[in-house]
Coordinates of C-alpha atoms in Angstrom, one line a residue:
Chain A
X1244 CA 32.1 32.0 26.4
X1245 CA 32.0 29.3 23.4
X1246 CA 31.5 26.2 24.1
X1247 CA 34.5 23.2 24.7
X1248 CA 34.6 21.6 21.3
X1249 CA 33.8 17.4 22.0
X1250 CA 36.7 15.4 22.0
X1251 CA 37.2 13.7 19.0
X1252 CA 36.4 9.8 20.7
X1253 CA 33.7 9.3 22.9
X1254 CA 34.8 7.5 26.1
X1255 CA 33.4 3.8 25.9
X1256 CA 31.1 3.1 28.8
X1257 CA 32.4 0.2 31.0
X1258 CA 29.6 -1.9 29.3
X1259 CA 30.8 -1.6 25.8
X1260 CA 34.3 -2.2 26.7
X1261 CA 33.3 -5.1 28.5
X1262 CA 31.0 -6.4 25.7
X1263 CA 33.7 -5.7 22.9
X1264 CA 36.6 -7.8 24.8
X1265 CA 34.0 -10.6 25.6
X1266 CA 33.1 -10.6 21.5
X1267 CA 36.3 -10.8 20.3
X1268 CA 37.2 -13.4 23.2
X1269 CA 34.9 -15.5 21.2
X1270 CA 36.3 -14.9 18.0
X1271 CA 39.6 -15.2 18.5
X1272 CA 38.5 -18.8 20.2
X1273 CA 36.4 -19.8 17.4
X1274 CA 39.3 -19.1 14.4
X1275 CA 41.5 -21.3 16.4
X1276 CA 38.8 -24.2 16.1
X1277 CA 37.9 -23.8 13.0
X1278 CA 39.5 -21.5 10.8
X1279 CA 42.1 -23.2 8.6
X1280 CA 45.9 -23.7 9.9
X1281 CA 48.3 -22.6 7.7
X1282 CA 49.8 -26.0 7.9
X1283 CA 46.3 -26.9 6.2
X1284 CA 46.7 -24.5 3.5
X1285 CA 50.1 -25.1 2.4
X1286 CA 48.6 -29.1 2.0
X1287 CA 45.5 -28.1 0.1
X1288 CA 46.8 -26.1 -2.8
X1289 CA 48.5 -28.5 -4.7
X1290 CA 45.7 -31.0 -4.1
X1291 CA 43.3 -27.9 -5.1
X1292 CA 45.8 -27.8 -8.4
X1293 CA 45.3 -31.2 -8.9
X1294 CA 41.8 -30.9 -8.8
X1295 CA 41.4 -28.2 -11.1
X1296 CA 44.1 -30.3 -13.5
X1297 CA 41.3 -33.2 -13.5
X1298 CA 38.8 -31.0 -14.2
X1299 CA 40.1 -29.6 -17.4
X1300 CA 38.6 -29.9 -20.0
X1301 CA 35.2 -29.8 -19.6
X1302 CA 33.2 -32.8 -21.2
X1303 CA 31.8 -31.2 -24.3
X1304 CA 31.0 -34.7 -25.7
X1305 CA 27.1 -34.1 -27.4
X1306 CA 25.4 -37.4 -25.8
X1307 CA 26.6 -35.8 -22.1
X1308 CA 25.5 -32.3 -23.6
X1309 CA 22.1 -33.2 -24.5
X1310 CA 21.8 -35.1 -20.9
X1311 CA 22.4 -32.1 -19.3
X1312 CA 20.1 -30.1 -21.2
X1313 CA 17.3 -32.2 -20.3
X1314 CA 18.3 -31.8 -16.9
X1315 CA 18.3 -27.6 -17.2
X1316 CA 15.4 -27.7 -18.9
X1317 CA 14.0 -29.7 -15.8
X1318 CA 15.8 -27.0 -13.6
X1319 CA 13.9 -24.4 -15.4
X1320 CA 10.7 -25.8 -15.1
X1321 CA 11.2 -26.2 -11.3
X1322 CA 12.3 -22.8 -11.2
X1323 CA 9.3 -21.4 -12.9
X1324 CA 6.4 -23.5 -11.4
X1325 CA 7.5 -23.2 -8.1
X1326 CA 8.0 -19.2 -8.2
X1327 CA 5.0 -18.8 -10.1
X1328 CA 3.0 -20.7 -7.4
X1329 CA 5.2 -18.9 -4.1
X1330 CA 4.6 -15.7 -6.3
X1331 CA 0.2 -16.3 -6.0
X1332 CA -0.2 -17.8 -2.7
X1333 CA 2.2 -14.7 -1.7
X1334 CA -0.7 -12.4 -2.8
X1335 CA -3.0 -13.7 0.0
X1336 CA -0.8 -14.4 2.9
X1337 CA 0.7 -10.9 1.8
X1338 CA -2.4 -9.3 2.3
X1339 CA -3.2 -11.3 5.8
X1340 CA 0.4 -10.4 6.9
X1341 CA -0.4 -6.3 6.4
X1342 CA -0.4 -4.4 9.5
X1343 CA -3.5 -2.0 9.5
X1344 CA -4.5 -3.9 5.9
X1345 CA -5.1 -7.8 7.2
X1346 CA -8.6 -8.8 7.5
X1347 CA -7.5 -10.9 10.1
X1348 CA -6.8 -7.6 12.0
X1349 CA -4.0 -8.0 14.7
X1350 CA -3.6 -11.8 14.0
X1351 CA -1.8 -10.7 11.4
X1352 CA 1.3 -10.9 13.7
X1353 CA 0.3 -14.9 13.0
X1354 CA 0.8 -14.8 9.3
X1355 CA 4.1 -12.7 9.4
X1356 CA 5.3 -15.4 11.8
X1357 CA 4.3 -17.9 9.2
X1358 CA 6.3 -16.5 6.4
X1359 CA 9.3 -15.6 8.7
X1360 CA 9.3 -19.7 9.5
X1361 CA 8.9 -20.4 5.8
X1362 CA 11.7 -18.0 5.2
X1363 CA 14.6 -19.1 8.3
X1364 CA 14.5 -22.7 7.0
X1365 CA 16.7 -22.8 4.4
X1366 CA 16.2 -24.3 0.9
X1367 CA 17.9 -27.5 0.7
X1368 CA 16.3 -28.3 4.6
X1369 CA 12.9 -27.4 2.9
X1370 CA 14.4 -30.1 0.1
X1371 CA 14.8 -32.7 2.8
X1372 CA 11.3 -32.1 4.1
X1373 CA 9.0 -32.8 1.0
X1374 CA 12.1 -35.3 -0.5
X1375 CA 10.5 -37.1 2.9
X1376 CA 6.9 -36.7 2.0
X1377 CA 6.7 -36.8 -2.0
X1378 CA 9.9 -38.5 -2.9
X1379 CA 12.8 -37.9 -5.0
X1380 CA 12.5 -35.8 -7.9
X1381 CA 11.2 -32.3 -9.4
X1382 CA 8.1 -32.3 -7.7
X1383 CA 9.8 -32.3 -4.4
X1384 CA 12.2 -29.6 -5.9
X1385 CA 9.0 -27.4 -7.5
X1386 CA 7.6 -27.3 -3.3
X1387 CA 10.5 -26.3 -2.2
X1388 CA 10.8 -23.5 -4.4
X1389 CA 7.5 -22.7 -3.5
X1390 CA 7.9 -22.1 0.1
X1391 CA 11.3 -20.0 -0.7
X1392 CA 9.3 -17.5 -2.1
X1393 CA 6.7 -17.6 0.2
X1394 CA 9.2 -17.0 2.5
X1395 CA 10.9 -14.6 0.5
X1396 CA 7.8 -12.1 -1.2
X1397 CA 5.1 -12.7 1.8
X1398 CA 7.4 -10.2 3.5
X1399 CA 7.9 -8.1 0.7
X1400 CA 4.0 -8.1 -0.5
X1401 CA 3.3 -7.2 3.1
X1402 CA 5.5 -4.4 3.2
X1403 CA 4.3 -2.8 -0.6
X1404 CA 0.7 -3.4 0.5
X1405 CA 1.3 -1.4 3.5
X1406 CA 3.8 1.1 1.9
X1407 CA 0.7 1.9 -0.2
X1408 CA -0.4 5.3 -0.1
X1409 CA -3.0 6.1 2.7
X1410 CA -5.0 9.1 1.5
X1411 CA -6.9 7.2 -1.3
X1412 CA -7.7 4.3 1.0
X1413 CA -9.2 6.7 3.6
X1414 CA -11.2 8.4 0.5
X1415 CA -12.9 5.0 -0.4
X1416 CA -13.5 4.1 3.5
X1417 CA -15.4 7.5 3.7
X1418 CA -17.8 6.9 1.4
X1419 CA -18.2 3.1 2.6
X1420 CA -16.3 0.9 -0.1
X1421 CA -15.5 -2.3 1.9
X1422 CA -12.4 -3.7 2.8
X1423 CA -12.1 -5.7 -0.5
X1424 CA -12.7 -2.8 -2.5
X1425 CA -10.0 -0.7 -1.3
X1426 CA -7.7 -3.4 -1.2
X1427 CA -8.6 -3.8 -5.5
X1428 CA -9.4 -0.3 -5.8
X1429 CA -6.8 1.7 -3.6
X1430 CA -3.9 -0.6 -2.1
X1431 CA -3.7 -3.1 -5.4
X1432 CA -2.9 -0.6 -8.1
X1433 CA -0.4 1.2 -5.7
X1434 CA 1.4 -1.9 -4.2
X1435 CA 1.7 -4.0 -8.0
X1436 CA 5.0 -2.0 -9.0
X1437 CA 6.7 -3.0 -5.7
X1438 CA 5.5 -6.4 -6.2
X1439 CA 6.1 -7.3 -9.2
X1440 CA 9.7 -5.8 -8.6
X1441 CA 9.8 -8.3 -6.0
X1442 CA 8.6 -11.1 -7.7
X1443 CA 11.5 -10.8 -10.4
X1444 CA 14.1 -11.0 -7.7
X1445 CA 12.1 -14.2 -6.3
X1446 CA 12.3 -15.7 -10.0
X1447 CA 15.9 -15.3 -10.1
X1448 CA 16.3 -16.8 -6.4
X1449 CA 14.5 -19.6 -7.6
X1450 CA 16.9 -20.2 -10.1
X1451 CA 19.9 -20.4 -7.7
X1452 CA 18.4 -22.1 -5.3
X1453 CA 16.9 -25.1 -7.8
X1454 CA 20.6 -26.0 -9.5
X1455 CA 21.7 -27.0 -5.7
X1456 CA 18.2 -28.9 -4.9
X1457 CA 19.3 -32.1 -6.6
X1458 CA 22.0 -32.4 -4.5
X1459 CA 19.7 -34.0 -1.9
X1460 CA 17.5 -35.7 -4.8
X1461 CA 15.0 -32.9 -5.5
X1462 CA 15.3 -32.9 -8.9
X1463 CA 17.3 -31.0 -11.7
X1464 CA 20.9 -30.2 -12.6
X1465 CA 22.1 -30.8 -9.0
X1466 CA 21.4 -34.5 -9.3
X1467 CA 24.0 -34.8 -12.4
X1468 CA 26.7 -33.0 -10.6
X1469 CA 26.2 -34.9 -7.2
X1470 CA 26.5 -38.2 -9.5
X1471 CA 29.5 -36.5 -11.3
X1472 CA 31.4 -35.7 -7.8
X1473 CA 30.8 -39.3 -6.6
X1474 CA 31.8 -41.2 -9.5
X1475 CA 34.8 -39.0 -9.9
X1476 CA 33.9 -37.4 -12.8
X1477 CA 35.4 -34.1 -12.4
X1478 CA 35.2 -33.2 -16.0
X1479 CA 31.5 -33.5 -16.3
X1480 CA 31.4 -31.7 -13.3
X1481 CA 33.2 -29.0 -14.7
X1482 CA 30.8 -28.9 -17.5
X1483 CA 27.5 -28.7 -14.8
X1484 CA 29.0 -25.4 -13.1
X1485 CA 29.9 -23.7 -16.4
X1486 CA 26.7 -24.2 -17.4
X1487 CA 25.3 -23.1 -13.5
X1488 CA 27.0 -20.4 -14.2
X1489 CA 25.9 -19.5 -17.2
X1490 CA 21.9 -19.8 -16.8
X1491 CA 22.3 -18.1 -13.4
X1492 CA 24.1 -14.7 -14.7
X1493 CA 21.8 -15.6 -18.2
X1494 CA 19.0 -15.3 -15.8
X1495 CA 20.1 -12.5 -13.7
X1496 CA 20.7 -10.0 -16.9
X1497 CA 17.0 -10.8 -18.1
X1498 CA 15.4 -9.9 -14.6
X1499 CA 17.4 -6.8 -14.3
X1500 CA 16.5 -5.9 -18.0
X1501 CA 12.9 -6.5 -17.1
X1502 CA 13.2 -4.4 -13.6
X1503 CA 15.0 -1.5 -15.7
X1504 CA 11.8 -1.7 -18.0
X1505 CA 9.2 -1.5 -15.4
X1506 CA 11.5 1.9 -13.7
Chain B
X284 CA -39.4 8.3 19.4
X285 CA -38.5 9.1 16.0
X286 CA -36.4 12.9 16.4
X287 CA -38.6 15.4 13.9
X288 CA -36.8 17.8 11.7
X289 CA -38.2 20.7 9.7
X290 CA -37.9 19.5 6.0
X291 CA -35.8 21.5 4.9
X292 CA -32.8 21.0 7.6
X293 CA -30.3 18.6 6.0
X294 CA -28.1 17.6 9.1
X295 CA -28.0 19.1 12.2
X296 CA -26.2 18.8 15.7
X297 CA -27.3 19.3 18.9
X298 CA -25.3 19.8 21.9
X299 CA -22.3 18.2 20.1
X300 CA -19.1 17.1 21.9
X301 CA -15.9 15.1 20.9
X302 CA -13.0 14.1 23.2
X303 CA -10.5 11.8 21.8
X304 CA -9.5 8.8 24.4
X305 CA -6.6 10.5 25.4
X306 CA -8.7 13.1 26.5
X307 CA -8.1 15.3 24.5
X308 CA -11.4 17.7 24.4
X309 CA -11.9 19.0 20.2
X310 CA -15.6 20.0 20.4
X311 CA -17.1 21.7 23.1
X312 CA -20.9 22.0 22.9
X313 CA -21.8 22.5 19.0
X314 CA -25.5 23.5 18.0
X315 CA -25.5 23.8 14.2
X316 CA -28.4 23.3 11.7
X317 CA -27.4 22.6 7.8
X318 CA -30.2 23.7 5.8
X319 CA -31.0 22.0 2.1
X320 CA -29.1 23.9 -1.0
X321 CA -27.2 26.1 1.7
X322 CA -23.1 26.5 0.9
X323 CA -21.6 26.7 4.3
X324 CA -17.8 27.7 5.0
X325 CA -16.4 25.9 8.4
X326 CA -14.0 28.4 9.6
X327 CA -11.1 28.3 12.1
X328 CA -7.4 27.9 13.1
X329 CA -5.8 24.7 12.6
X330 CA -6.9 22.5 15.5
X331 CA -10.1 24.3 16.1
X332 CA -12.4 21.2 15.0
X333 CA -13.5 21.4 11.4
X334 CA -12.5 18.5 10.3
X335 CA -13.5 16.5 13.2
X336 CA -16.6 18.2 13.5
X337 CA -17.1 17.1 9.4
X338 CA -16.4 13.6 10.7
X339 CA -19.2 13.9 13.3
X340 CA -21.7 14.8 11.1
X341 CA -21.6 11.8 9.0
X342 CA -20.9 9.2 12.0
X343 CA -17.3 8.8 10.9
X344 CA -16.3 9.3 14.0
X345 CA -18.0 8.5 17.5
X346 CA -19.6 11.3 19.4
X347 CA -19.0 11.8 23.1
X348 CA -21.8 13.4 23.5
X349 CA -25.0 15.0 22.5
X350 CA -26.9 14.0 19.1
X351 CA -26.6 14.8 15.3
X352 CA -30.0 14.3 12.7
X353 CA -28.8 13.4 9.5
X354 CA -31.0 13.2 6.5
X355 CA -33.4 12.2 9.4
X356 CA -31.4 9.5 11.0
X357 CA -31.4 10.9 14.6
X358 CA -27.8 8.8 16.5
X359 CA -26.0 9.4 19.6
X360 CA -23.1 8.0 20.1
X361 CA -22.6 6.2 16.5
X362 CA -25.2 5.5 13.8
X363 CA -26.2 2.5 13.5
X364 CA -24.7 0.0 10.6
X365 CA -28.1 0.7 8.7
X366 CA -28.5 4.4 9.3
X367 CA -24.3 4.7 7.9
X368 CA -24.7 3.3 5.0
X369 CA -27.5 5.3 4.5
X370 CA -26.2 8.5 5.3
X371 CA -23.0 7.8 3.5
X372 CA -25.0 7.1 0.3
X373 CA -26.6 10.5 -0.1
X374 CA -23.1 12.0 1.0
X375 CA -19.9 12.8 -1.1
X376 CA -16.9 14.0 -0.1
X377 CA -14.1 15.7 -1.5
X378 CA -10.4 15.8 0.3
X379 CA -7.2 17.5 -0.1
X380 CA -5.0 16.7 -2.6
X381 CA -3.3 13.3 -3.1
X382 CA -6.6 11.6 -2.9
X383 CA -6.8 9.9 -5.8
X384 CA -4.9 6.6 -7.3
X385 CA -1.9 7.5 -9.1
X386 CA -1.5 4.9 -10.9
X387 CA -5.1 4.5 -11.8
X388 CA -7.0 5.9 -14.9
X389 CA -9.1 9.3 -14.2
X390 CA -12.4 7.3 -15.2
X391 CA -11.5 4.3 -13.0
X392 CA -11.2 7.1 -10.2
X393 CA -13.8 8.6 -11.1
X394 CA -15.7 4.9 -10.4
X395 CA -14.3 4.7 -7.1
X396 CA -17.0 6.8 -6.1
X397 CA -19.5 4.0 -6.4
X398 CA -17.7 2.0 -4.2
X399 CA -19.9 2.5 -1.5
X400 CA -22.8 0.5 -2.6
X401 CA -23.3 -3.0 -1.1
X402 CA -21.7 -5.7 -3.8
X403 CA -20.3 -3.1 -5.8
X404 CA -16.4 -4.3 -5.5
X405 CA -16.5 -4.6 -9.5
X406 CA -16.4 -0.7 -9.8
X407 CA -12.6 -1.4 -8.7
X408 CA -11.3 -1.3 -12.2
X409 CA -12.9 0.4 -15.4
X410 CA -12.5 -2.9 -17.1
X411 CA -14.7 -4.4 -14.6
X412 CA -17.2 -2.2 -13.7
X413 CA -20.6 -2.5 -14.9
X414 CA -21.9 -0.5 -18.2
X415 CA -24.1 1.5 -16.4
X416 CA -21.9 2.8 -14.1
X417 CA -18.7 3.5 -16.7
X418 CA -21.6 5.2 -18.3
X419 CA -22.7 7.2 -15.5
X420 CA -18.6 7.9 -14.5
X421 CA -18.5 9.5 -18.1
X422 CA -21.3 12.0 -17.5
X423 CA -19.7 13.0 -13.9
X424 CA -16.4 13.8 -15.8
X425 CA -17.6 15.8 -18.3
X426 CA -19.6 17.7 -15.6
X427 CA -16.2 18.9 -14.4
X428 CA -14.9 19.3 -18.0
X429 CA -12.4 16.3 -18.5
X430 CA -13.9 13.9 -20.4
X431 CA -11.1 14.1 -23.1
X432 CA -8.6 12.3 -19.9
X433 CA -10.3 10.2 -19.0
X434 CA -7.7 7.3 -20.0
X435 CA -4.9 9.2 -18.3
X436 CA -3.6 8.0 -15.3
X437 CA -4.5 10.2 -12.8
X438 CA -0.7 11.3 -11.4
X439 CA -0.4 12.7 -15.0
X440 CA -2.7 15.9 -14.1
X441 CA -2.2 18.8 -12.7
X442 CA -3.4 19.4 -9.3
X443 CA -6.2 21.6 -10.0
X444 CA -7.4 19.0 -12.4
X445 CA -6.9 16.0 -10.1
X446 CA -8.8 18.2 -7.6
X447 CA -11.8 18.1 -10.0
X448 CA -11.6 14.7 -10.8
X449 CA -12.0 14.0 -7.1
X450 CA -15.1 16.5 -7.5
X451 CA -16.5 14.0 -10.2
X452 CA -16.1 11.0 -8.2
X453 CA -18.0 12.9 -5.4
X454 CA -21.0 14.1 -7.8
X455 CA -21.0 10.4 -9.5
X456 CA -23.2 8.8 -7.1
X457 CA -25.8 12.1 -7.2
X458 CA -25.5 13.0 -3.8
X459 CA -27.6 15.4 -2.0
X460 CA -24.8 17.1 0.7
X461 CA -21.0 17.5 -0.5
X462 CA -18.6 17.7 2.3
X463 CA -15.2 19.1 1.3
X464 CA -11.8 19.1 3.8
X465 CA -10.0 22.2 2.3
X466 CA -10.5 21.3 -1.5
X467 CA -8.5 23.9 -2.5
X468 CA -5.6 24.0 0.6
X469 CA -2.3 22.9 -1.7
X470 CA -3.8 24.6 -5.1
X471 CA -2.1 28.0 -6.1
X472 CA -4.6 31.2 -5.9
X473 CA -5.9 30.6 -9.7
X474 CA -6.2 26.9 -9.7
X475 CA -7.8 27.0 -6.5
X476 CA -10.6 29.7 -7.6
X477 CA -11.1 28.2 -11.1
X478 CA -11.5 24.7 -8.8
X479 CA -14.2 26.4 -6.7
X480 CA -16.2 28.3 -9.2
X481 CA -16.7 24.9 -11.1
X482 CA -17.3 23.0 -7.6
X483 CA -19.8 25.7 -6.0
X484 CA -22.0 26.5 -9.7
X485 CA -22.2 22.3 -9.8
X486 CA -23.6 22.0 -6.2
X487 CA -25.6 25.3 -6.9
X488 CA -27.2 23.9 -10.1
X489 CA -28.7 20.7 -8.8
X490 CA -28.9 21.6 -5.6
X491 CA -26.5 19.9 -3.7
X492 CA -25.3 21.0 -0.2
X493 CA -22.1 21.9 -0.2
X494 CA -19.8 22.5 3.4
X495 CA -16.3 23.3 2.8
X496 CA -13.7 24.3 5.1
X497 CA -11.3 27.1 4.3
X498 CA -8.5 29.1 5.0
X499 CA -8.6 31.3 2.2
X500 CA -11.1 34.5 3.0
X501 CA -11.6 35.9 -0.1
X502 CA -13.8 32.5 -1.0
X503 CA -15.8 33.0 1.3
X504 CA -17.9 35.6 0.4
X505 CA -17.6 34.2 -3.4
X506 CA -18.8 30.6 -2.4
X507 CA -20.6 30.3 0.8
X508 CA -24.1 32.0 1.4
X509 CA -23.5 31.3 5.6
X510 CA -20.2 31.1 7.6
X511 CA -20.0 29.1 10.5
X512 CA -16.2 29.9 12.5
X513 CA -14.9 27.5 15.4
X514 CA -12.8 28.7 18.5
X515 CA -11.6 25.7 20.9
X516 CA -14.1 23.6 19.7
X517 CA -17.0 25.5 20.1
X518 CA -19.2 28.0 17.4
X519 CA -17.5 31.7 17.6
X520 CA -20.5 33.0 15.0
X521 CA -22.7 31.8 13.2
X522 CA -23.9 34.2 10.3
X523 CA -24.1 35.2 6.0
X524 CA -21.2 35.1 4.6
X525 CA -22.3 38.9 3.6
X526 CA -21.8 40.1 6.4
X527 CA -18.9 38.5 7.9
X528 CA -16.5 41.4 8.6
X529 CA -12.9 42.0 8.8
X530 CA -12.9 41.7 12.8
X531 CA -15.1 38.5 13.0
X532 CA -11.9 37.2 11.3
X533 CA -9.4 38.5 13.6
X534 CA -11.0 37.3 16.3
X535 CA -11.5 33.1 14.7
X536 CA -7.6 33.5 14.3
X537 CA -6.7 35.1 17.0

């Protein structure tokens, strides 16, 4: 005798059934809290209309143009210094964070805890923090950048240095190489593809997340479109997120250029 | 009371057992003497103890019991920090394939095998190593015939030659034993012989010791001189590899 084919739906245990009807219980109560009424939408548009009417054209005059390029190029540099120095401190607490690799042995639970913390607080809360401590301006913006990528490659350092292939390490422990040599000899050469990979996507992060940083006075681009939306300047507005726009799909096409490269 | 050794015995166990903490029992009770120039073949079915029984020898692993005399350093238990790095220094060891660093140069590789030394990190890299030693990496490689790679990265090779690259990194640091884990295991039948005639004819010229494990028969008569088989963990014989015989076989697989 063959075997009953299954039926094509699994019966749902009381639990699931119970859990599904209690999620979207809570769904259904949040939308009618906080999801938009259509009342709401019909009143928007035209005011949304009207926004994008004042907005139009952009403010192409060269005195504003060459303002705002300061401004980028101060973006940039945030950008930059701020990976670059997330990028090297990632290479330690990468290697502390490494299950079976960390010096620290099982303490490295301790640094992946660190880098999760430095990872769930978001950017611009990061921006408030050191806004607090070092004041307004790129230096605050150029910290905050730093611990997003802390955040953001100490995980994925970790995870390349202990992706790294396990055969050659044992090799060099056989014969007595220390734990600093096979880390250089062994895990380094194996692990630098991944990471580097890695560090491209952080650059391109950092470039995101520093046009929005002067929003809350940490320096760069964000600061002239803040001042822009307050004053009601919607046109020079307009002209700061063309130009957002631009550098972050600009800067996007160069990192995936350079990831296709290194392939 | 310092252990005495005849001279000429290399390494030798006594009464030698393993258990792994889950209990686990993989050596029962080994007596084995290693004698200086010999080429011994460790014989048996997968799970029978070589390789654990390799890992004794050298204080890689912990014993559970009995004692093992290497290059006079008599240790229960573990060796000492002292008598390892002793014992690790006149020791070189070759492994199964995918032992070296892809992504690495041959020579750099091939420098790895100085890594053992106290203070010697800088061997990491070819560009950092000292002259000496890139000097002395040279030599080792074109002992096994590859000079002429020695700036290719090693995942460009083919297996039998990454195999003898990891032979060069094992003879760089002019050790006296050679251990090898199945050197030849994931080679095909030509590779694998051309592999071992180079391998056995180095360690027969400067008198290295050489113990290899193998599955494949025929090498045994070509590149052992004594052929030692395990069966659950303990020694089934113990005798020239001339005159191992067709049923002393059957009965290490059985």
């Amino acid at each position: 005798m063959t075997r009953p084919v299954p039926p094509r739906l699994n019966r749902l245990s009381p639990l699931s059934f119970v859990v599904t009807v209690a999620a979207l219980a809570v769904l259904i109560a949040s939308m009618t809290q906080v999801a938009p009424t259509p009342d709401q939408l019909v009143q928007g548009a035209p005011r949304f209309v009207n926004l994008m009417d004042r907005m139009t054209p952009p403010n192409l005059d060269p005195a504003f143009l060459w303002r705002i390029a300061a401004r980028i190029v101060e973006t940039f540099q945030i950008a930059l210094v701020g990976a670059a120095f997330g990028v090297l401190l990632s290479i330690p607490i990468g290697w502390l964070a490494a299950r079976g690799v960390s010096p620290i042995g099982p303490f490295h639970v301790v640094a992946k805890a660190l880098v999760s913390l430095a990872r769930t607080i978001p950017d611009l809360v990061w921006a408030l923090i050191f806004v607090a401590t070092v004041g307004l301006g790129a230096v605050a913006g150029t910290l905050t950048i730093t611990m997003d990528t802390i955040g953001f490659c100490g995980r994925f350092f970790a995870e390349a240095i202990e992706d790294a292939d396990k055969e050659p390490q044992q090799a060099l422990e056989a014969i007595g190489a220390s734990k600093l040599s096979v880390a250089l000899g062994a895990i380094w050469p194996d692990a630098l593809p991944s990471m580097i990979n890695s560090s491209l996507f952080a650059l391109e992060k950092a470039v995101r997340s520093s046009v929005v940083l002067g929003l809350v006075g940490a320096g760069g681009i964000g600061q002239e479109l803040k001042v822009a939306f307050d004053l009601f300047q919607y046109q020079n507005a307009c002209t700061i997120i063309l130009v957002i726009f631009i550098i972050v799909l600009g800067m996007e096409f160069v990192t995936d250029r350079l990831r296709a490269r290194l392939q | 009371m310092k252990h005495l050794t005849p001279p000429d015995i290399l390494l030798q166990a006594s009464g030698l057992h393993k258990s792994y903490p889950g209990g686990a029992k993989v050596l029962g009770g080994i007596d084995l003497d290693l004698h200086r120039g010999e080429r011994l073949a460790l014989i048996g079915a997968n799970g029978s103890g070589k390789s654990t029984l390799l890992k004794c020898l050298l204080g890689l692993h912990d014993l559970s019991g009995g004692a093992v005399t290497s290059f006079g350093e008599r240790f229960e238990r573990a060796p000492s920090r002292a008598q390892r790095t002793r014992i690790r220094q006149k020791t070189g060891f070759v492994f199964q394939q995918h032992c070296l660093v892809r992504r690495r140069t041959v020579l750099c590789n091939v420098l790895h095998g100085l890594l053992g030394d106290p203070g010697s990190w800088r061997g990491f890299s070819h560009m950092t190593a000292r002259a000496d030693w890139r000097v002395r990496a040279m030599a080792a490689l074109d002992d096994v015939g590859l000079a002429d790679k020695a700036g290719a990265r090693a995942d460009a090779l083919s297996g039998g030659q990454q195999q003898r690259v990891a032979i060069a990194r094992a003879l760089v640091r002019g050790p006296e034993l050679i251990l090898a884990d199945e050197p030849v295991a994931s080679l095909d039948p030509a590779a694998g012989r051309s592999v071992m005639e180079l391998f056995s004819g180095l360690c027969l010229k400067r008198g290295i010791t050489m113990v290899f494990t193998s599955h494949n028969m025929a090498h045994l008569a070509d590149y052992a001189d004594r052929v030692v088989a395990l069966r659950g963990g303990r020694v089934l014989f113990d005798k020239p590899a001339a005159a191992v015989a067709d049923d002393d076989l059957e009965r290490t697989f059985a």
